[in-house]
């Protein structure tokens, strides 16, 4: 009697669990089908923009305006029922509304891209809860407000781009906690303030782009700690002071563009140590003195831009020997 009762109870639990799981899966597809303006009873896992796990949960969702059957769509707050989602890519100017804070509940998310949309409002601080996120791109939207310091909690991030929005405020120093970052782009956003000295902790960084902002102050000496950096773009800001000699220690650097600032002082001979450098743009600053002959050691250099400064003297013979495009 007892064993039969236990068996029946076990079967009931299994059946209820299956029903609950199937109900959750149906809710997931229903949500995504509404998002993509297709029949709510349609099996969304058949869509080529959607990937589902073996048990039917949605793990990947790529949606764009071109793919939608409706002209406009938005991110519903109920998106947090997609608890197995790892990859979310939403793009196109048909995406309107704001980024719901509920997006921060998708803690299995590894890839998040919101690109070229009409999203407005601020970046929710709840995105700092996405502790498994490896890729975050919030690019070419209409977002306002500041970059939340909570993004510094995303310790798995290898790629972070926040660009071409209408943000204000400064770059949060907490981003210096993201020591796995290889690519960091915060550009075309009108940010103010200085480069946080904590950026010196980003020792795995290979690409850093802070161009087209309103950043001020001297270029941080901590940049010299970024020994793996290959591309550095700081142009069109309001940096003052001299070029830090520590830049001359970033030996893997291939591109250095610090043009269109208010830098003064000399062109440092230490830049001649950057033997892999292919592109160097120091134009449109207030640099003085002569062109150091040490730049002639840059045998891989293809472009050298020095125009619109207050330089004196002639072009050193060591530089004339290089096969480069030179604008003085």
PDB file of C-alpha atoms in Angstrom:
ATOM      1  CA  UNK A   1       0.000   0.000   0.000  1.00  0.00           C
ATOM      2  CA  UNK A   2       2.712   2.473   0.950  1.00  0.00           C
ATOM      3  CA  UNK A   3       4.886   1.631  -2.061  1.00  0.00           C
ATOM      4  CA  UNK A   4       1.954   2.088  -4.456  1.00  0.00           C
ATOM      5  CA  UNK A   5       1.129   5.436  -2.897  1.00  0.00           C
ATOM      6  CA  UNK A   6       4.748   6.582  -3.218  1.00  0.00           C
ATOM      7  CA  UNK A   7       4.884   5.479  -6.852  1.00  0.00           C
ATOM      8  CA  UNK A   8       1.689   7.346  -7.710  1.00  0.00           C
ATOM      9  CA  UNK A   9       2.968  10.435  -5.866  1.00  0.00           C
ATOM     10  CA  UNK A  10       6.259  10.269  -7.781  1.00  0.00           C
ATOM     11  CA  UNK A  11       4.445   9.976 -11.122  1.00  0.00           C
ATOM     12  CA  UNK A  12       2.214  12.935 -10.264  1.00  0.00           C
ATOM     13  CA  UNK A  13       5.266  15.067  -9.370  1.00  0.00           C
ATOM     14  CA  UNK A  14       6.984  14.154 -12.652  1.00  0.00           C
ATOM     15  CA  UNK A  15       3.860  14.933 -14.679  1.00  0.00           C
ATOM     16  CA  UNK A  16       3.371  18.268 -12.915  1.00  0.00           C
ATOM     17  CA  UNK A  17       7.016  19.149 -13.488  1.00  0.00           C
ATOM     18  CA  UNK A  18       6.703  18.317 -17.191  1.00  0.00           C
ATOM     19  CA  UNK A  19       3.543  20.401 -17.437  1.00  0.00           C
ATOM     20  CA  UNK A  20       5.274  23.282 -15.633  1.00  0.00           C
ATOM     21  CA  UNK A  21       8.325  23.033 -17.912  1.00  0.00           C
ATOM     22  CA  UNK A  22       6.163  22.903 -21.040  1.00  0.00           C
ATOM     23  CA  UNK A  23       4.167  25.875 -19.771  1.00  0.00           C
ATOM     24  CA  UNK A  24       7.376  27.870 -19.255  1.00  0.00           C
ATOM     25  CA  UNK A  25       8.613  26.964 -22.749  1.00  0.00           C
ATOM     26  CA  UNK A  26       5.261  28.011 -24.231  1.00  0.00           C
ATOM     27  CA  UNK A  27       5.481  31.322 -22.340  1.00  0.00           C
ATOM     28  CA  UNK A  28       8.974  31.908 -23.742  1.00  0.00           C
ATOM     29  CA  UNK A  29       7.859  31.350 -27.334  1.00  0.00           C
ATOM     30  CA  UNK A  30       4.715  33.389 -26.817  1.00  0.00           C
ATOM     31  CA  UNK A  31       6.807  36.328 -25.577  1.00  0.00           C
ATOM     32  CA  UNK A  32       9.289  36.115 -28.447  1.00  0.00           C
ATOM     33  CA  UNK A  33       6.518  35.681 -31.008  1.00  0.00           C
ATOM     34  CA  UNK A  34       4.882  38.873 -29.725  1.00  0.00           C
ATOM     35  CA  UNK A  35       8.234  40.634 -29.865  1.00  0.00           C
ATOM     36  CA  UNK A  36       8.692  39.561 -33.474  1.00  0.00           C
ATOM     37  CA  UNK A  37       5.033  40.101 -34.417  1.00  0.00           C
ATOM     38  CA  UNK A  38       4.345  36.520 -35.456  1.00  0.00           C
ATOM     39  CA  UNK A  39       1.668  34.000 -34.492  1.00  0.00           C
ATOM     40  CA  UNK A  40       1.786  33.424 -30.724  1.00  0.00           C
ATOM     41  CA  UNK A  41       1.201  29.674 -31.078  1.00  0.00           C
ATOM     42  CA  UNK A  42       4.048  29.267 -33.563  1.00  0.00           C
ATOM     43  CA  UNK A  43       7.045  27.190 -32.443  1.00  0.00           C
ATOM     44  CA  UNK A  44       9.661  29.960 -32.333  1.00  0.00           C
ATOM     45  CA  UNK A  45      12.512  27.437 -32.144  1.00  0.00           C
ATOM     46  CA  UNK A  46      12.052  26.880 -35.885  1.00  0.00           C
ATOM     47  CA  UNK A  47      13.162  30.435 -36.638  1.00  0.00           C
ATOM     48  CA  UNK A  48      16.711  30.782 -37.951  1.00  0.00           C
ATOM     49  CA  UNK A  49      17.291  33.820 -35.707  1.00  0.00           C
ATOM     50  CA  UNK A  50      16.465  31.796 -32.598  1.00  0.00           C
ATOM     51  CA  UNK A  51      18.315  28.909 -30.974  1.00  0.00           C
ATOM     52  CA  UNK A  52      16.751  26.648 -28.370  1.00  0.00           C
ATOM     53  CA  UNK A  53      18.243  24.070 -26.040  1.00  0.00           C
ATOM     54  CA  UNK A  54      17.420  20.361 -26.335  1.00  0.00           C
ATOM     55  CA  UNK A  55      14.649  20.804 -23.790  1.00  0.00           C
ATOM     56  CA  UNK A  56      13.117  23.720 -25.709  1.00  0.00           C
ATOM     57  CA  UNK A  57      14.329  26.774 -23.783  1.00  0.00           C
ATOM     58  CA  UNK A  58      15.429  29.803 -25.809  1.00  0.00           C
ATOM     59  CA  UNK A  59      19.189  30.372 -25.552  1.00  0.00           C
ATOM     60  CA  UNK A  60      19.792  32.742 -28.468  1.00  0.00           C
ATOM     61  CA  UNK A  61      17.686  35.547 -29.930  1.00  0.00           C
ATOM     62  CA  UNK A  62      18.751  37.804 -32.783  1.00  0.00           C
ATOM     63  CA  UNK A  63      16.154  40.305 -33.977  1.00  0.00           C
ATOM     64  CA  UNK A  64      16.296  43.276 -36.324  1.00  0.00           C
ATOM     65  CA  UNK A  65      13.880  45.704 -37.930  1.00  0.00           C
ATOM     66  CA  UNK A  66      14.407  44.053 -41.309  1.00  0.00           C
ATOM     67  CA  UNK A  67      13.314  40.732 -39.868  1.00  0.00           C
ATOM     68  CA  UNK A  68      10.205  42.014 -38.078  1.00  0.00           C
ATOM     69  CA  UNK A  69       6.725  41.884 -39.546  1.00  0.00           C
ATOM     70  CA  UNK A  70       5.907  45.098 -37.684  1.00  0.00           C
ATOM     71  CA  UNK A  71       7.538  48.497 -38.273  1.00  0.00           C
ATOM     72  CA  UNK A  72       8.307  48.972 -34.570  1.00  0.00           C
ATOM     73  CA  UNK A  73       9.063  46.739 -31.634  1.00  0.00           C
ATOM     74  CA  UNK A  74      10.206  47.149 -28.052  1.00  0.00           C
ATOM     75  CA  UNK A  75      11.852  45.089 -25.318  1.00  0.00           C
ATOM     76  CA  UNK A  76       9.072  43.895 -22.982  1.00  0.00           C
ATOM     77  CA  UNK A  77       9.814  43.813 -19.244  1.00  0.00           C
ATOM     78  CA  UNK A  78       8.665  40.173 -19.278  1.00  0.00           C
ATOM     79  CA  UNK A  79      11.858  39.332 -21.155  1.00  0.00           C
ATOM     80  CA  UNK A  80      13.234  38.106 -17.843  1.00  0.00           C
ATOM     81  CA  UNK A  81      11.297  34.837 -18.272  1.00  0.00           C
ATOM     82  CA  UNK A  82      14.011  33.864 -20.787  1.00  0.00           C
ATOM     83  CA  UNK A  83      16.199  32.643 -17.944  1.00  0.00           C
ATOM     84  CA  UNK A  84      18.282  30.373 -20.206  1.00  0.00           C
ATOM     85  CA  UNK A  85      19.100  33.129 -22.691  1.00  0.00           C
ATOM     86  CA  UNK A  86      22.833  33.465 -23.392  1.00  0.00           C
ATOM     87  CA  UNK A  87      22.895  35.549 -26.574  1.00  0.00           C
ATOM     88  CA  UNK A  88      20.687  38.603 -27.227  1.00  0.00           C
ATOM     89  CA  UNK A  89      21.239  40.768 -30.299  1.00  0.00           C
ATOM     90  CA  UNK A  90      18.667  43.498 -31.042  1.00  0.00           C
ATOM     91  CA  UNK A  91      19.262  46.022 -33.788  1.00  0.00           C
ATOM     92  CA  UNK A  92      17.584  48.348 -36.227  1.00  0.00           C
ATOM     93  CA  UNK A  93      15.792  51.677 -35.929  1.00  0.00           C
ATOM     94  CA  UNK A  94      12.466  49.927 -35.396  1.00  0.00           C
ATOM     95  CA  UNK A  95      13.457  49.164 -31.802  1.00  0.00           C
ATOM     96  CA  UNK A  96      11.898  51.872 -29.630  1.00  0.00           C
ATOM     97  CA  UNK A  97      11.222  52.503 -25.961  1.00  0.00           C
ATOM     98  CA  UNK A  98      13.738  52.028 -23.169  1.00  0.00           C
ATOM     99  CA  UNK A  99      15.974  49.238 -21.893  1.00  0.00           C
ATOM    100  CA  UNK A 100      13.898  47.531 -19.177  1.00  0.00           C
ATOM    101  CA  UNK A 101      15.716  46.996 -15.865  1.00  0.00           C
ATOM    102  CA  UNK A 102      14.353  43.421 -15.939  1.00  0.00           C
ATOM    103  CA  UNK A 103      17.028  42.687 -18.528  1.00  0.00           C
ATOM    104  CA  UNK A 104      19.395  42.551 -15.559  1.00  0.00           C
ATOM    105  CA  UNK A 105      17.653  39.382 -14.354  1.00  0.00           C
ATOM    106  CA  UNK A 106      19.005  37.349 -17.292  1.00  0.00           C
ATOM    107  CA  UNK A 107      22.063  36.253 -15.347  1.00  0.00           C
ATOM    108  CA  UNK A 108      23.005  33.525 -17.857  1.00  0.00           C
ATOM    109  CA  UNK A 109      23.470  36.127 -20.579  1.00  0.00           C
ATOM    110  CA  UNK A 110      26.944  36.086 -22.146  1.00  0.00           C
ATOM    111  CA  UNK A 111      26.393  38.293 -25.215  1.00  0.00           C
ATOM    112  CA  UNK A 112      24.297  41.482 -25.349  1.00  0.00           C
ATOM    113  CA  UNK A 113      24.193  43.822 -28.333  1.00  0.00           C
ATOM    114  CA  UNK A 114      21.836  46.786 -28.742  1.00  0.00           C
ATOM    115  CA  UNK A 115      22.898  48.453 -31.987  1.00  0.00           C
ATOM    116  CA  UNK A 116      21.584  51.227 -34.228  1.00  0.00           C
ATOM    117  CA  UNK A 117      18.201  51.583 -32.553  1.00  0.00           C
ATOM    118  CA  UNK A 118      15.854  54.310 -31.365  1.00  0.00           C
ATOM    119  CA  UNK A 119      16.141  53.268 -27.734  1.00  0.00           C
ATOM    120  CA  UNK A 120      15.811  56.183 -25.308  1.00  0.00           C
ATOM    121  CA  UNK A 121      16.145  56.610 -21.565  1.00  0.00           C
ATOM    122  CA  UNK A 122      19.157  55.599 -19.512  1.00  0.00           C
ATOM    123  CA  UNK A 123      21.330  52.503 -19.245  1.00  0.00           C
ATOM    124  CA  UNK A 124      19.792  50.534 -16.345  1.00  0.00           C
ATOM    125  CA  UNK A 125      22.148  49.974 -13.425  1.00  0.00           C
ATOM    126  CA  UNK A 126      20.631  46.460 -13.231  1.00  0.00           C
ATOM    127  CA  UNK A 127      22.822  45.466 -16.190  1.00  0.00           C
ATOM    128  CA  UNK A 128      25.552  45.246 -13.565  1.00  0.00           C
ATOM    129  CA  UNK A 129      23.894  42.002 -12.406  1.00  0.00           C
ATOM    130  CA  UNK A 130      24.820  40.183 -15.632  1.00  0.00           C
ATOM    131  CA  UNK A 131      27.867  38.572 -14.042  1.00  0.00           C
ATOM    132  CA  UNK A 132      28.394  36.063 -16.879  1.00  0.00           C
ATOM    133  CA  UNK A 133      28.395  38.700 -19.614  1.00  0.00           C
ATOM    134  CA  UNK A 134      31.443  38.530 -21.900  1.00  0.00           C
ATOM    135  CA  UNK A 135      30.341  40.924 -24.661  1.00  0.00           C
ATOM    136  CA  UNK A 136      28.393  44.175 -24.235  1.00  0.00           C
ATOM    137  CA  UNK A 137      27.736  46.604 -27.066  1.00  0.00           C
ATOM    138  CA  UNK A 138      25.386  49.570 -26.655  1.00  0.00           C
ATOM    139  CA  UNK A 139      26.103  51.471 -29.851  1.00  0.00           C
ATOM    140  CA  UNK A 140      24.300  54.027 -32.027  1.00  0.00           C
ATOM    141  CA  UNK A 141      21.180  54.581 -29.942  1.00  0.00           C
ATOM    142  CA  UNK A 142      19.519  57.643 -28.385  1.00  0.00           C
ATOM    143  CA  UNK A 143      20.284  56.875 -24.771  1.00  0.00           C
ATOM    144  CA  UNK A 144      20.829  59.627 -22.206  1.00  0.00           C
ATOM    145  CA  UNK A 145      22.111  59.830 -18.654  1.00  0.00           C
ATOM    146  CA  UNK A 146      25.414  58.500 -17.385  1.00  0.00           C
ATOM    147  CA  UNK A 147      27.270  55.205 -17.603  1.00  0.00           C
ATOM    148  CA  UNK A 148      26.282  53.305 -14.434  1.00  0.00           C
ATOM    149  CA  UNK A 149      29.195  52.422 -12.169  1.00  0.00           C
ATOM    150  CA  UNK A 150      27.557  49.006 -11.670  1.00  0.00           C
ATOM    151  CA  UNK A 151      28.974  47.926 -15.037  1.00  0.00           C
ATOM    152  CA  UNK A 152      32.236  47.554 -13.145  1.00  0.00           C
ATOM    153  CA  UNK A 153      30.751  44.364 -11.649  1.00  0.00           C
ATOM    154  CA  UNK A 154      30.878  42.563 -15.013  1.00  0.00           C
ATOM    155  CA  UNK A 155      34.148  40.804 -14.291  1.00  0.00           C
ATOM    156  CA  UNK A 156      33.872  38.393 -17.265  1.00  0.00           C
ATOM    157  CA  UNK A 157      33.644  41.152 -19.887  1.00  0.00           C
ATOM    158  CA  UNK A 158      36.155  40.929 -22.701  1.00  0.00           C
ATOM    159  CA  UNK A 159      34.452  43.430 -25.012  1.00  0.00           C
ATOM    160  CA  UNK A 160      32.714  46.666 -24.017  1.00  0.00           C
ATOM    161  CA  UNK A 161      31.549  49.358 -26.425  1.00  0.00           C
ATOM    162  CA  UNK A 162      29.265  52.221 -25.394  1.00  0.00           C
ATOM    163  CA  UNK A 163      29.259  54.610 -28.323  1.00  0.00           C
ATOM    164  CA  UNK A 164      27.250  57.115 -30.346  1.00  0.00           C
ATOM    165  CA  UNK A 165      24.658  57.930 -27.719  1.00  0.00           C
ATOM    166  CA  UNK A 166      23.740  61.166 -25.917  1.00  0.00           C
ATOM    167  CA  UNK A 167      25.323  60.361 -22.578  1.00  0.00           C
ATOM    168  CA  UNK A 168      26.647  62.815 -20.004  1.00  0.00           C
ATOM    169  CA  UNK A 169      28.890  62.643 -16.980  1.00  0.00           C
ATOM    170  CA  UNK A 170      32.273  61.006 -16.612  1.00  0.00           C
ATOM    171  CA  UNK A 171      33.737  57.564 -17.217  1.00  0.00           C
ATOM    172  CA  UNK A 172      33.178  55.550 -14.017  1.00  0.00           C
ATOM    173  CA  UNK A 173      36.398  54.482 -12.319  1.00  0.00           C
ATOM    174  CA  UNK A 174      34.784  51.100 -11.592  1.00  0.00           C
ATOM    175  CA  UNK A 175      35.446  50.080 -15.202  1.00  0.00           C
ATOM    176  CA  UNK A 176      39.030  49.634 -14.054  1.00  0.00           C
ATOM    177  CA  UNK A 177      37.818  46.428 -12.374  1.00  0.00           C
ATOM    178  CA  UNK A 178      37.211  44.767 -15.748  1.00  0.00           C
ATOM    179  CA  UNK A 179      40.624  43.158 -15.989  1.00  0.00           C
ATOM    180  CA  UNK A 180      39.595  40.671 -18.717  1.00  0.00           C
ATOM    181  CA  UNK A 181      38.756  43.461 -21.167  1.00  0.00           C
ATOM    182  CA  UNK A 182      40.514  43.304 -24.528  1.00  0.00           C
ATOM    183  CA  UNK A 183      38.374  45.871 -26.348  1.00  0.00           C
ATOM    184  CA  UNK A 184      37.052  49.061 -24.753  1.00  0.00           C
ATOM    185  CA  UNK A 185      35.318  51.759 -26.754  1.00  0.00           C
ATOM    186  CA  UNK A 186      33.544  54.727 -25.185  1.00  0.00           C
ATOM    187  CA  UNK A 187      33.373  57.226 -28.024  1.00  0.00           C
ATOM    188  CA  UNK A 188      31.078  59.801 -29.636  1.00  0.00           C
ATOM    189  CA  UNK A 189      29.224  60.234 -26.347  1.00  0.00           C
ATOM    190  CA  UNK A 190      30.101  63.764 -25.110  1.00  0.00           C
ATOM    191  CA  UNK A 191      31.481  62.480 -21.805  1.00  0.00           C
ATOM    192  CA  UNK A 192      33.458  64.862 -19.594  1.00  0.00           C
ATOM    193  CA  UNK A 193      36.033  64.435 -16.859  1.00  0.00           C
ATOM    194  CA  UNK A 194      39.367  62.650 -17.007  1.00  0.00           C
ATOM    195  CA  UNK A 195      40.609  59.178 -17.887  1.00  0.00           C
ATOM    196  CA  UNK A 196      40.299  57.242 -14.616  1.00  0.00           C
ATOM    197  CA  UNK A 197      43.731  56.198 -13.301  1.00  0.00           C
ATOM    198  CA  UNK A 198      42.122  52.805 -12.573  1.00  0.00           C
ATOM    199  CA  UNK A 199      42.346  52.119 -16.308  1.00  0.00           C
ATOM    200  CA  UNK A 200      45.942  51.160 -15.591  1.00  0.00           C
ATOM    201  CA  UNK A 201      44.539  47.880 -14.234  1.00  0.00           C
ATOM    202  CA  UNK A 202      43.285  46.840 -17.683  1.00  0.00           C
ATOM    203  CA  UNK A 203      46.483  45.004 -18.552  1.00  0.00           C
ATOM    204  CA  UNK A 204      44.836  42.732 -21.156  1.00  0.00           C
ATOM    205  CA  UNK A 205      43.464  45.650 -23.162  1.00  0.00           C
ATOM    206  CA  UNK A 206      44.377  45.613 -26.866  1.00  0.00           C
ATOM    207  CA  UNK A 207      42.034  48.319 -28.156  1.00  0.00           C
ATOM    208  CA  UNK A 208      41.089  51.570 -26.411  1.00  0.00           C
ATOM    209  CA  UNK A 209      38.934  54.198 -28.085  1.00  0.00           C
ATOM    210  CA  UNK A 210      37.830  57.303 -26.167  1.00  0.00           C
ATOM    211  CA  UNK A 211      37.623  59.662 -29.147  1.00  0.00           C
ATOM    212  CA  UNK A 212      35.046  62.378 -29.817  1.00  0.00           C
ATOM    213  CA  UNK A 213      34.191  63.153 -26.218  1.00  0.00           C
ATOM    214  CA  UNK A 214      34.921  66.198 -24.059  1.00  0.00           C
ATOM    215  CA  UNK A 215      37.506  64.585 -21.818  1.00  0.00           C
ATOM    216  CA  UNK A 216      39.906  66.963 -20.085  1.00  0.00           C
ATOM    217  CA  UNK A 217      43.020  67.017 -17.967  1.00  0.00           C
ATOM    218  CA  UNK A 218      46.315  65.352 -18.774  1.00  0.00           C
ATOM    219  CA  UNK A 219      46.460  61.945 -20.436  1.00  0.00           C
ATOM    220  CA  UNK A 220      46.899  59.570 -17.520  1.00  0.00           C
ATOM    221  CA  UNK A 221      50.383  58.147 -17.017  1.00  0.00           C
ATOM    222  CA  UNK A 222      48.666  54.877 -16.078  1.00  0.00           C
ATOM    223  CA  UNK A 223      48.138  54.242 -19.790  1.00  0.00           C
ATOM    224  CA  UNK A 224      51.765  53.142 -19.855  1.00  0.00           C
ATOM    225  CA  UNK A 225      50.726  50.017 -17.915  1.00  0.00           C
ATOM    226  CA  UNK A 226      48.616  48.799 -20.833  1.00  0.00           C
ATOM    227  CA  UNK A 227      51.460  46.768 -22.267  1.00  0.00           C
ATOM    228  CA  UNK A 228      49.238  44.733 -24.627  1.00  0.00           C
ATOM    229  CA  UNK A 229      47.598  47.762 -26.228  1.00  0.00           C
ATOM    230  CA  UNK A 230      47.714  47.799 -30.033  1.00  0.00           C
ATOM    231  CA  UNK A 231      45.352  50.647 -30.904  1.00  0.00           C
ATOM    232  CA  UNK A 232      44.854  53.852 -28.910  1.00  0.00           C
ATOM    233  CA  UNK A 233      42.396  56.522 -30.063  1.00  0.00           C
ATOM    234  CA  UNK A 234      42.084  59.659 -27.933  1.00  0.00           C
ATOM    235  CA  UNK A 235      41.476  62.218 -30.689  1.00  0.00           C
ATOM    236  CA  UNK A 236      39.011  65.103 -30.587  1.00  0.00           C
ATOM    237  CA  UNK A 237      38.867  65.672 -26.844  1.00  0.00           C
ATOM    238  CA  UNK A 238      40.144  68.523 -24.675  1.00  0.00           C
ATOM    239  CA  UNK A 239      43.227  66.909 -23.164  1.00  0.00           C
ATOM    240  CA  UNK A 240      45.908  69.299 -21.920  1.00  0.00           C
ATOM    241  CA  UNK A 241      49.452  68.960 -20.697  1.00  0.00           C
ATOM    242  CA  UNK A 242      52.248  67.053 -22.364  1.00  0.00           C
ATOM    243  CA  UNK A 243      52.325  63.640 -23.998  1.00  0.00           C
ATOM    244  CA  UNK A 244      53.186  61.203 -21.180  1.00  0.00           C
ATOM    245  CA  UNK A 245      56.533  59.523 -21.767  1.00  0.00           C
ATOM    246  CA  UNK A 246      54.960  56.289 -20.493  1.00  0.00           C
ATOM    247  CA  UNK A 247      53.269  55.877 -23.884  1.00  0.00           C
ATOM    248  CA  UNK A 248      56.729  55.054 -25.188  1.00  0.00           C
ATOM    249  CA  UNK A 249      56.652  51.811 -23.179  1.00  0.00           C
ATOM    250  CA  UNK A 250      53.587  50.357 -24.959  1.00  0.00           C
ATOM    251  CA  UNK A 251      55.730  48.385 -27.363  1.00  0.00           C
ATOM    252  CA  UNK A 252      52.884  46.536 -29.137  1.00  0.00           C
ATOM    253  CA  UNK A 253      51.199  49.777 -30.194  1.00  0.00           C
ATOM    254  CA  UNK A 254      50.362  49.936 -33.908  1.00  0.00           C
ATOM    255  CA  UNK A 255      48.032  52.947 -33.979  1.00  0.00           C
ATOM    256  CA  UNK A 256      48.310  56.089 -31.860  1.00  0.00           C
ATOM    257  CA  UNK A 257      45.960  58.989 -32.540  1.00  0.00           C
ATOM    258  CA  UNK A 258      45.901  61.846 -30.034  1.00  0.00           C
ATOM    259  CA  UNK A 259      45.118  64.588 -32.537  1.00  0.00           C
ATOM    260  CA  UNK A 260      42.617  67.429 -32.066  1.00  0.00           C
ATOM    261  CA  UNK A 261      43.379  68.101 -28.412  1.00  0.00           C
ATOM    262  CA  UNK A 262      45.133  70.892 -26.505  1.00  0.00           C
ATOM    263  CA  UNK A 263      48.377  69.089 -25.787  1.00  0.00           C
ATOM    264  CA  UNK A 264      51.547  71.122 -25.407  1.00  0.00           C
ATOM    265  CA  UNK A 265      55.222  70.507 -24.845  1.00  0.00           C
ATOM    266  CA  UNK A 266      57.568  68.468 -26.999  1.00  0.00           C
ATOM    267  CA  UNK A 267      57.170  65.411 -29.182  1.00  0.00           C
ATOM    268  CA  UNK A 268      58.928  62.890 -26.997  1.00  0.00           C
ATOM    269  CA  UNK A 269      61.872  60.908 -28.361  1.00  0.00           C
ATOM    270  CA  UNK A 270      60.475  57.922 -26.389  1.00  0.00           C
ATOM    271  CA  UNK A 271      57.886  57.508 -29.146  1.00  0.00           C
ATOM    272  CA  UNK A 272      60.740  56.176 -31.231  1.00  0.00           C
ATOM    273  CA  UNK A 273      60.657  53.029 -29.086  1.00  0.00           C
ATOM    274  CA  UNK A 274      57.309  51.983 -30.566  1.00  0.00           C
ATOM    275  CA  UNK A 275      58.818  49.724 -33.200  1.00  0.00           C
ATOM    276  CA  UNK A 276      55.464  48.244 -34.322  1.00  0.00           C
ATOM    277  CA  UNK A 277      53.825  51.635 -34.868  1.00  0.00           C
ATOM    278  CA  UNK A 278      52.145  52.027 -38.264  1.00  0.00           C
ATOM    279  CA  UNK A 279      50.019  55.135 -37.738  1.00  0.00           C
ATOM    280  CA  UNK A 280      50.917  58.187 -35.631  1.00  0.00           C
ATOM    281  CA  UNK A 281      48.731  61.291 -35.531  1.00  0.00           C
ATOM    282  CA  UNK A 282      49.705  64.193 -33.263  1.00  0.00           C
ATOM    283  CA  UNK A 283      48.168  66.904 -35.444  1.00  0.00           C
ATOM    284  CA  UNK A 284      46.040  69.837 -34.287  1.00  0.00           C
ATOM    285  CA  UNK A 285      47.595  70.337 -30.867  1.00  0.00           C
ATOM    286  CA  UNK A 286      49.897  72.989 -29.391  1.00  0.00           C
ATOM    287  CA  UNK A 287      53.107  70.976 -29.568  1.00  0.00           C
ATOM    288  CA  UNK A 288      56.373  72.903 -29.802  1.00  0.00           C
ATOM    289  CA  UNK A 289      60.031  72.237 -30.462  1.00  0.00           C
ATOM    290  CA  UNK A 290      61.507  70.140 -33.225  1.00  0.00           C
ATOM    291  CA  UNK A 291      60.655  66.724 -34.616  1.00  0.00           C
ATOM    292  CA  UNK A 292      62.849  64.202 -32.774  1.00  0.00           C
ATOM    293  CA  UNK A 293      65.078  62.139 -35.086  1.00  0.00           C
ATOM    294  CA  UNK A 294      64.204  59.079 -32.975  1.00  0.00           C
ATOM    295  CA  UNK A 295      60.951  58.826 -34.948  1.00  0.00           C
ATOM    296  CA  UNK A 296      63.148  57.630 -37.786  1.00  0.00           C
ATOM    297  CA  UNK A 297      63.424  54.298 -35.953  1.00  0.00           C
ATOM    298  CA  UNK A 298      59.772  53.597 -36.678  1.00  0.00           C
ATOM    299  CA  UNK A 299      60.441  51.488 -39.761  1.00  0.00           C
ATOM    300  CA  UNK A 300      56.876  50.113 -39.927  1.00  0.00           C
ATOM    301  CA  UNK A 301      55.338  53.589 -39.923  1.00  0.00           C
ATOM    302  CA  UNK A 302      53.048  54.318 -42.875  1.00  0.00           C
ATOM    303  CA  UNK A 303      51.424  57.605 -41.816  1.00  0.00           C
ATOM    304  CA  UNK A 304      52.817  60.454 -39.707  1.00  0.00           C
ATOM    305  CA  UNK A 305      50.519  63.421 -39.047  1.00  0.00           C
ATOM    306  CA  UNK A 306      52.105  66.436 -37.315  1.00  0.00           C
ATOM    307  CA  UNK A 307      50.289  69.357 -38.969  1.00  0.00           C
ATOM    308  CA  UNK A 308      48.740  72.337 -37.160  1.00  0.00           C
ATOM    309  CA  UNK A 309      51.159  72.463 -34.243  1.00  0.00           C
ATOM    310  CA  UNK A 310      53.841  75.022 -33.386  1.00  0.00           C
ATOM    311  CA  UNK A 311      56.803  72.910 -34.431  1.00  0.00           C
ATOM    312  CA  UNK A 312      60.083  74.417 -35.560  1.00  0.00           C
ATOM    313  CA  UNK A 313      63.121  73.227 -37.442  1.00  0.00           C
ATOM    314  CA  UNK A 314      63.379  70.924 -40.420  1.00  0.00           C
ATOM    315  CA  UNK A 315      62.350  67.332 -40.975  1.00  0.00           C
ATOM    316  CA  UNK A 316      65.171  65.083 -39.693  1.00  0.00           C
ATOM    317  CA  UNK A 317      66.980  63.079 -42.359  1.00  0.00           C
ATOM    318  CA  UNK A 318      66.176  59.898 -40.427  1.00  0.00           C
ATOM    319  CA  UNK A 319      62.466  60.487 -41.060  1.00  0.00           C
ATOM    320  CA  UNK A 320      62.967  61.379 -44.723  1.00  0.00           C
ATOM    321  CA  UNK A 321      64.344  57.879 -45.243  1.00  0.00           C
ATOM    322  CA  UNK A 322      61.057  56.323 -44.169  1.00  0.00           C
ATOM    323  CA  UNK A 323      58.505  55.339 -46.802  1.00  0.00           C
ATOM    324  CA  UNK A 324      55.629  57.220 -45.207  1.00  0.00           C
ATOM    325  CA  UNK A 325      52.895  59.744 -45.799  1.00  0.00           C
ATOM    326  CA  UNK A 326      54.029  62.804 -43.820  1.00  0.00           C
ATOM    327  CA  UNK A 327      51.941  65.869 -43.057  1.00  0.00           C
ATOM    328  CA  UNK A 328      53.940  68.437 -41.084  1.00  0.00           C
TER     329      UNK A 328
END
